[in-house]
């Protein structure tokens, strides 16, 4: 039943339906909002579906994924131990407890939501791109070709880096650190969930840096020369960011600071390539 037929049956004035498939140049402000609303609904629906699915696989999500870096059998520990006993490391006897009757249930929901966001990220970005793309010029659309795939790959790579590299080192260091033998190292489930979130989500976002630099270079807000000039300042900012988004230990800060710096250097290369391409285009014109 359409909005018009409902209006007729109630005696009210018919409400015109909004066509979200119209040419963006012909759409009104309300029609743009309606189109955005449906993009958001579809994106949130994907998070909900994946989150509910993750919720159903409780044992795998917690025993294998969340608690993975706390176990000696985790793949990162086995990999280092197989290389040499000298670099072999793993956490020893980390006790995880709950202090609230609802903590396990709420943690279950929280982890499921985060997994929904992570797994659905490519589709979420795809919906965002579908909304933005019609408003761009053809040259801008061409320049952004493959942005969904590249952005999704970078984000998921950051998540994997945080999970398989940052988390094992951080968990091992923090769980073994002691200021007194009279103090036992125990952690709550909520603390572990929050820590694993901080090890992965920010890293995934940070790995989007090359995409950001690419578009900033495209519009002329960033140049390779400027980035080289402020390289030392960038190192200081990277160290500050590493200290903010990671626990207060040097090892974890280094583990996230190093890829940040490498991403910055990659950004310089990307900006330089953009400048060369723009110079060729201007020369051809």
Coordinates of C-alpha atoms in Angstrom, one line a residue:
X1 CA 0.0 0.0 0.0
X2 CA 1.5 3.3 -1.0
X3 CA 1.5 6.6 0.9
X4 CA -1.1 8.0 -1.5
X5 CA -3.5 5.1 -1.0
X6 CA -3.1 5.4 2.8
X7 CA -3.9 9.1 2.6
X8 CA -7.0 8.4 0.6
X9 CA -8.3 5.8 3.0
X10 CA -7.9 8.2 6.0
X11 CA -9.1 11.2 4.1
X12 CA -5.8 13.1 4.6
X13 CA -3.9 15.0 1.9
X14 CA -1.8 12.6 -0.2
X15 CA 1.9 12.6 0.6
X16 CA 4.1 12.6 -2.5
X17 CA 6.6 9.7 -2.6
X18 CA 10.3 10.5 -2.8
X19 CA 12.1 8.9 -5.7
X20 CA 15.7 8.3 -4.5
X21 CA 16.7 7.1 -8.0
X22 CA 16.4 10.5 -9.6
X23 CA 19.4 12.4 -11.0
X24 CA 21.2 14.0 -8.1
X25 CA 21.1 17.4 -9.8
X26 CA 17.3 17.2 -9.9
X27 CA 16.8 16.0 -6.3
X28 CA 15.7 18.4 -3.6
X29 CA 17.3 18.7 -0.1
X30 CA 14.6 16.4 1.4
X31 CA 15.1 13.8 -1.4
X32 CA 18.9 13.8 -0.6
X33 CA 18.1 13.2 3.1
X34 CA 15.7 10.4 2.1
X35 CA 18.4 8.8 0.0
X36 CA 20.9 9.2 2.8
X37 CA 18.5 7.6 5.3
X38 CA 18.2 4.5 3.2
X39 CA 22.0 4.2 2.8
X40 CA 22.3 4.4 6.6
X41 CA 19.5 1.9 7.1
X42 CA 21.2 -0.6 4.8
X43 CA 24.6 -0.1 6.4
X44 CA 23.2 -0.5 9.9
X45 CA 21.2 -3.6 8.8
X46 CA 24.4 -5.2 7.6
X47 CA 26.0 -4.5 11.1
X48 CA 22.9 -6.0 12.8
X49 CA 22.9 -9.2 10.7
X50 CA 26.6 -9.8 11.2
X51 CA 26.4 -8.9 14.8
X52 CA 23.5 -11.3 15.5
X53 CA 25.4 -14.0 13.6
X54 CA 28.5 -13.4 15.7
X55 CA 26.4 -13.4 18.9
X56 CA 25.3 -16.9 18.0
X57 CA 28.9 -18.2 17.8
X58 CA 29.7 -17.4 21.4
X59 CA 32.4 -20.1 21.9
X60 CA 34.4 -19.2 18.8
X61 CA 34.1 -15.4 19.3
X62 CA 35.4 -15.6 22.9
X63 CA 37.5 -18.7 23.2
X64 CA 39.2 -18.5 19.9
X65 CA 39.2 -14.8 18.9
X66 CA 39.0 -12.6 22.0
X67 CA 41.0 -14.8 24.3
X68 CA 43.3 -16.0 21.5
X69 CA 46.2 -13.5 22.3
X70 CA 46.0 -14.5 26.0
X71 CA 46.9 -18.1 25.2
X72 CA 50.3 -19.7 24.7
X73 CA 49.0 -21.5 21.6
X74 CA 48.2 -18.3 19.7
X75 CA 49.7 -18.3 16.2
X76 CA 51.9 -15.2 16.8
X77 CA 53.6 -16.8 19.9
X78 CA 54.1 -20.1 18.0
X79 CA 55.6 -18.4 15.1
X80 CA 58.2 -16.5 17.1
X81 CA 59.0 -19.6 19.2
X82 CA 59.4 -21.7 16.1
X83 CA 62.0 -19.2 14.8
X84 CA 64.2 -19.2 17.9
X85 CA 63.9 -19.7 21.7
X86 CA 65.7 -16.3 22.1
X87 CA 62.7 -14.4 20.7
X88 CA 60.0 -16.8 22.1
X89 CA 57.5 -15.1 24.2
X90 CA 53.9 -15.6 25.5
X91 CA 51.7 -14.6 28.4
X92 CA 51.8 -16.7 31.5
X93 CA 48.8 -17.4 33.7
X94 CA 46.6 -14.3 32.9
X95 CA 43.5 -14.7 35.1
X96 CA 40.3 -13.1 33.7
X97 CA 37.4 -12.4 36.0
X98 CA 34.1 -10.5 36.0
X99 CA 33.0 -8.2 38.8
X100 CA 29.4 -7.5 37.7
X101 CA 26.6 -10.0 37.3
X102 CA 25.8 -8.6 33.8
X103 CA 29.4 -8.1 32.7
X104 CA 29.6 -11.3 30.6
X105 CA 26.3 -10.6 28.8
X106 CA 27.1 -7.0 28.1
X107 CA 30.6 -7.9 26.9
X108 CA 29.0 -10.5 24.6
X109 CA 26.8 -7.8 23.1
X110 CA 29.6 -5.3 22.8
X111 CA 32.0 -7.8 21.1
X112 CA 29.3 -8.8 18.6
X113 CA 28.6 -5.2 17.7
X114 CA 32.3 -4.5 17.1
X115 CA 32.6 -7.6 14.9
X116 CA 29.5 -6.5 13.0
X117 CA 31.1 -3.2 12.3
X118 CA 34.5 -4.7 11.3
X119 CA 33.1 -7.4 9.0
X120 CA 30.5 -5.1 7.5
X121 CA 33.0 -2.2 6.9
X122 CA 33.4 -2.8 3.2
X123 CA 29.6 -2.7 2.7
X124 CA 29.3 0.3 5.0
X125 CA 31.9 2.2 2.9
X126 CA 30.2 1.0 -0.3
X127 CA 26.9 2.5 0.8
X128 CA 28.7 5.8 1.8
X129 CA 30.4 5.8 -1.6
X130 CA 27.1 5.2 -3.4
X131 CA 25.7 8.3 -1.7
X132 CA 28.7 10.5 -2.4
X133 CA 29.6 9.3 -6.0
X134 CA 26.7 10.9 -7.9
X135 CA 27.6 14.3 -6.6
X136 CA 31.2 14.1 -8.0
X137 CA 32.4 15.1 -11.5
X138 CA 33.3 12.4 -13.9
X139 CA 37.0 13.2 -13.4
X140 CA 36.7 12.9 -9.7
X141 CA 34.9 9.6 -10.0
X142 CA 37.6 8.4 -12.2
X143 CA 40.3 9.5 -9.7
X144 CA 38.5 7.6 -6.9
X145 CA 38.1 4.4 -8.9
X146 CA 38.6 1.4 -6.7
X147 CA 38.3 3.4 -3.5
X148 CA 35.9 1.0 -1.8
X149 CA 38.3 -2.0 -2.4
X150 CA 41.4 -0.1 -1.4
X151 CA 39.8 1.5 1.7
X152 CA 38.4 -1.8 2.9
X153 CA 41.7 -3.6 2.3
X154 CA 43.6 -1.0 4.3
X155 CA 41.1 -1.0 7.2
X156 CA 41.0 -4.8 7.5
X157 CA 44.8 -4.9 7.2
X158 CA 45.0 -2.5 10.1
X159 CA 42.6 -4.7 12.1
X160 CA 44.7 -7.8 11.4
X161 CA 47.9 -6.0 12.3
X162 CA 46.5 -4.8 15.6
X163 CA 45.2 -8.3 16.4
X164 CA 48.2 -10.4 15.4
X165 CA 51.0 -8.0 16.2
X166 CA 50.1 -5.3 18.6
X167 CA 47.8 -7.4 20.8
X168 CA 50.2 -10.3 21.5
X169 CA 53.1 -8.0 22.5
X170 CA 50.9 -5.7 24.6
X171 CA 49.1 -8.6 26.4
X172 CA 52.4 -10.4 27.2
X173 CA 54.1 -7.2 28.4
X174 CA 51.2 -5.9 30.5
X175 CA 50.2 -9.2 32.0
X176 CA 53.7 -9.9 33.1
X177 CA 54.5 -6.4 34.4
X178 CA 54.7 -6.2 38.1
X179 CA 55.5 -3.5 40.6
X180 CA 55.4 -5.8 43.6
X181 CA 55.3 -9.6 44.1
X182 CA 52.5 -9.1 46.6
X183 CA 50.1 -7.8 43.8
X184 CA 48.5 -10.4 41.6
X185 CA 47.9 -9.8 37.9
X186 CA 44.2 -10.3 37.1
X187 CA 42.0 -8.5 34.6
X188 CA 38.3 -8.1 34.1
X189 CA 36.5 -9.2 31.0
X190 CA 35.5 -5.7 30.3
X191 CA 39.1 -4.5 30.5
X192 CA 40.2 -7.2 28.1
X193 CA 37.4 -6.3 25.6
X194 CA 38.3 -2.6 25.8
X195 CA 42.0 -3.3 25.3
X196 CA 41.4 -5.6 22.3
X197 CA 39.2 -2.9 20.8
X198 CA 41.9 -0.3 21.3
X199 CA 44.5 -2.6 19.7
X200 CA 42.4 -3.1 16.6
X201 CA 39.9 -0.4 15.7
X202 CA 42.2 2.6 15.9
X203 CA 44.8 0.7 13.9
X204 CA 42.3 0.0 11.2
X205 CA 41.4 3.7 11.0
X206 CA 45.0 4.8 11.0
X207 CA 45.8 2.4 8.1
X208 CA 43.4 4.6 6.0
X209 CA 46.1 7.3 6.0
X210 CA 47.2 6.7 2.4
X211 CA 43.7 7.2 1.2
X212 CA 43.3 10.4 3.1
X213 CA 46.7 11.7 1.7
X214 CA 45.7 10.7 -1.8
X215 CA 42.5 12.8 -1.8
X216 CA 44.2 15.7 0.0
X217 CA 47.0 15.7 -2.6
X218 CA 44.3 15.6 -5.4
X219 CA 42.7 18.8 -4.1
X220 CA 46.1 20.5 -3.5
X221 CA 45.9 20.6 0.3
X222 CA 48.9 18.4 0.7
X223 CA 52.1 18.2 -1.3
X224 CA 55.0 15.8 -1.1
X225 CA 57.4 18.7 -0.5
X226 CA 55.3 19.9 2.5
X227 CA 55.2 16.4 4.0
X228 CA 59.0 16.1 3.6
X229 CA 59.5 19.5 5.2
X230 CA 57.4 18.6 8.2
X231 CA 58.7 15.0 8.5
X232 CA 60.2 15.6 12.0
X233 CA 57.0 17.2 13.2
X234 CA 55.1 14.2 11.9
X235 CA 57.3 11.8 13.9
X236 CA 56.4 13.8 17.1
X237 CA 52.7 13.6 16.3
X238 CA 53.0 9.9 15.6
X239 CA 54.6 9.3 19.0
X240 CA 51.9 11.3 20.7
X241 CA 49.1 9.4 18.8
X242 CA 50.8 6.1 19.7
X243 CA 50.8 7.1 23.3
X244 CA 47.1 8.1 23.2
X245 CA 45.7 5.0 21.5
X246 CA 47.8 2.4 23.2
X247 CA 48.5 1.4 26.8
X248 CA 51.3 3.3 28.5
X249 CA 54.1 0.9 27.5
X250 CA 57.0 1.6 25.2
X251 CA 56.8 -1.7 23.2
X252 CA 53.2 -1.2 22.2
X253 CA 53.8 2.4 21.3
X254 CA 56.7 1.4 19.1
X255 CA 54.6 -1.3 17.4
X256 CA 52.0 1.1 16.4
X257 CA 54.3 4.1 15.8
X258 CA 56.5 2.2 13.3
X259 CA 53.6 1.3 10.8
X260 CA 52.3 4.9 11.3
X261 CA 55.6 6.3 10.2
X262 CA 55.8 3.8 7.2
X263 CA 52.3 4.9 6.2
X264 CA 53.4 8.5 6.4
X265 CA 56.4 7.8 4.1
X266 CA 54.0 5.9 1.8
X267 CA 51.9 9.0 1.8
X268 CA 54.8 11.1 0.5
X269 CA 55.2 8.6 -2.4
X270 CA 51.5 8.8 -3.1
X271 CA 51.4 12.6 -3.0
X272 CA 54.4 12.7 -5.4
X273 CA 52.8 10.3 -7.8
X274 CA 49.6 12.4 -7.8
X275 CA 51.6 15.5 -8.5
X276 CA 53.3 13.8 -11.5
X277 CA 50.0 12.7 -12.9
X278 CA 48.5 16.1 -12.5
X279 CA 51.6 17.7 -14.2
X280 CA 51.1 15.3 -17.2
X281 CA 47.4 16.2 -17.5
X282 CA 48.2 19.9 -17.3
X283 CA 51.0 19.4 -19.9
X284 CA 48.6 17.6 -22.2
X285 CA 46.1 20.4 -22.0

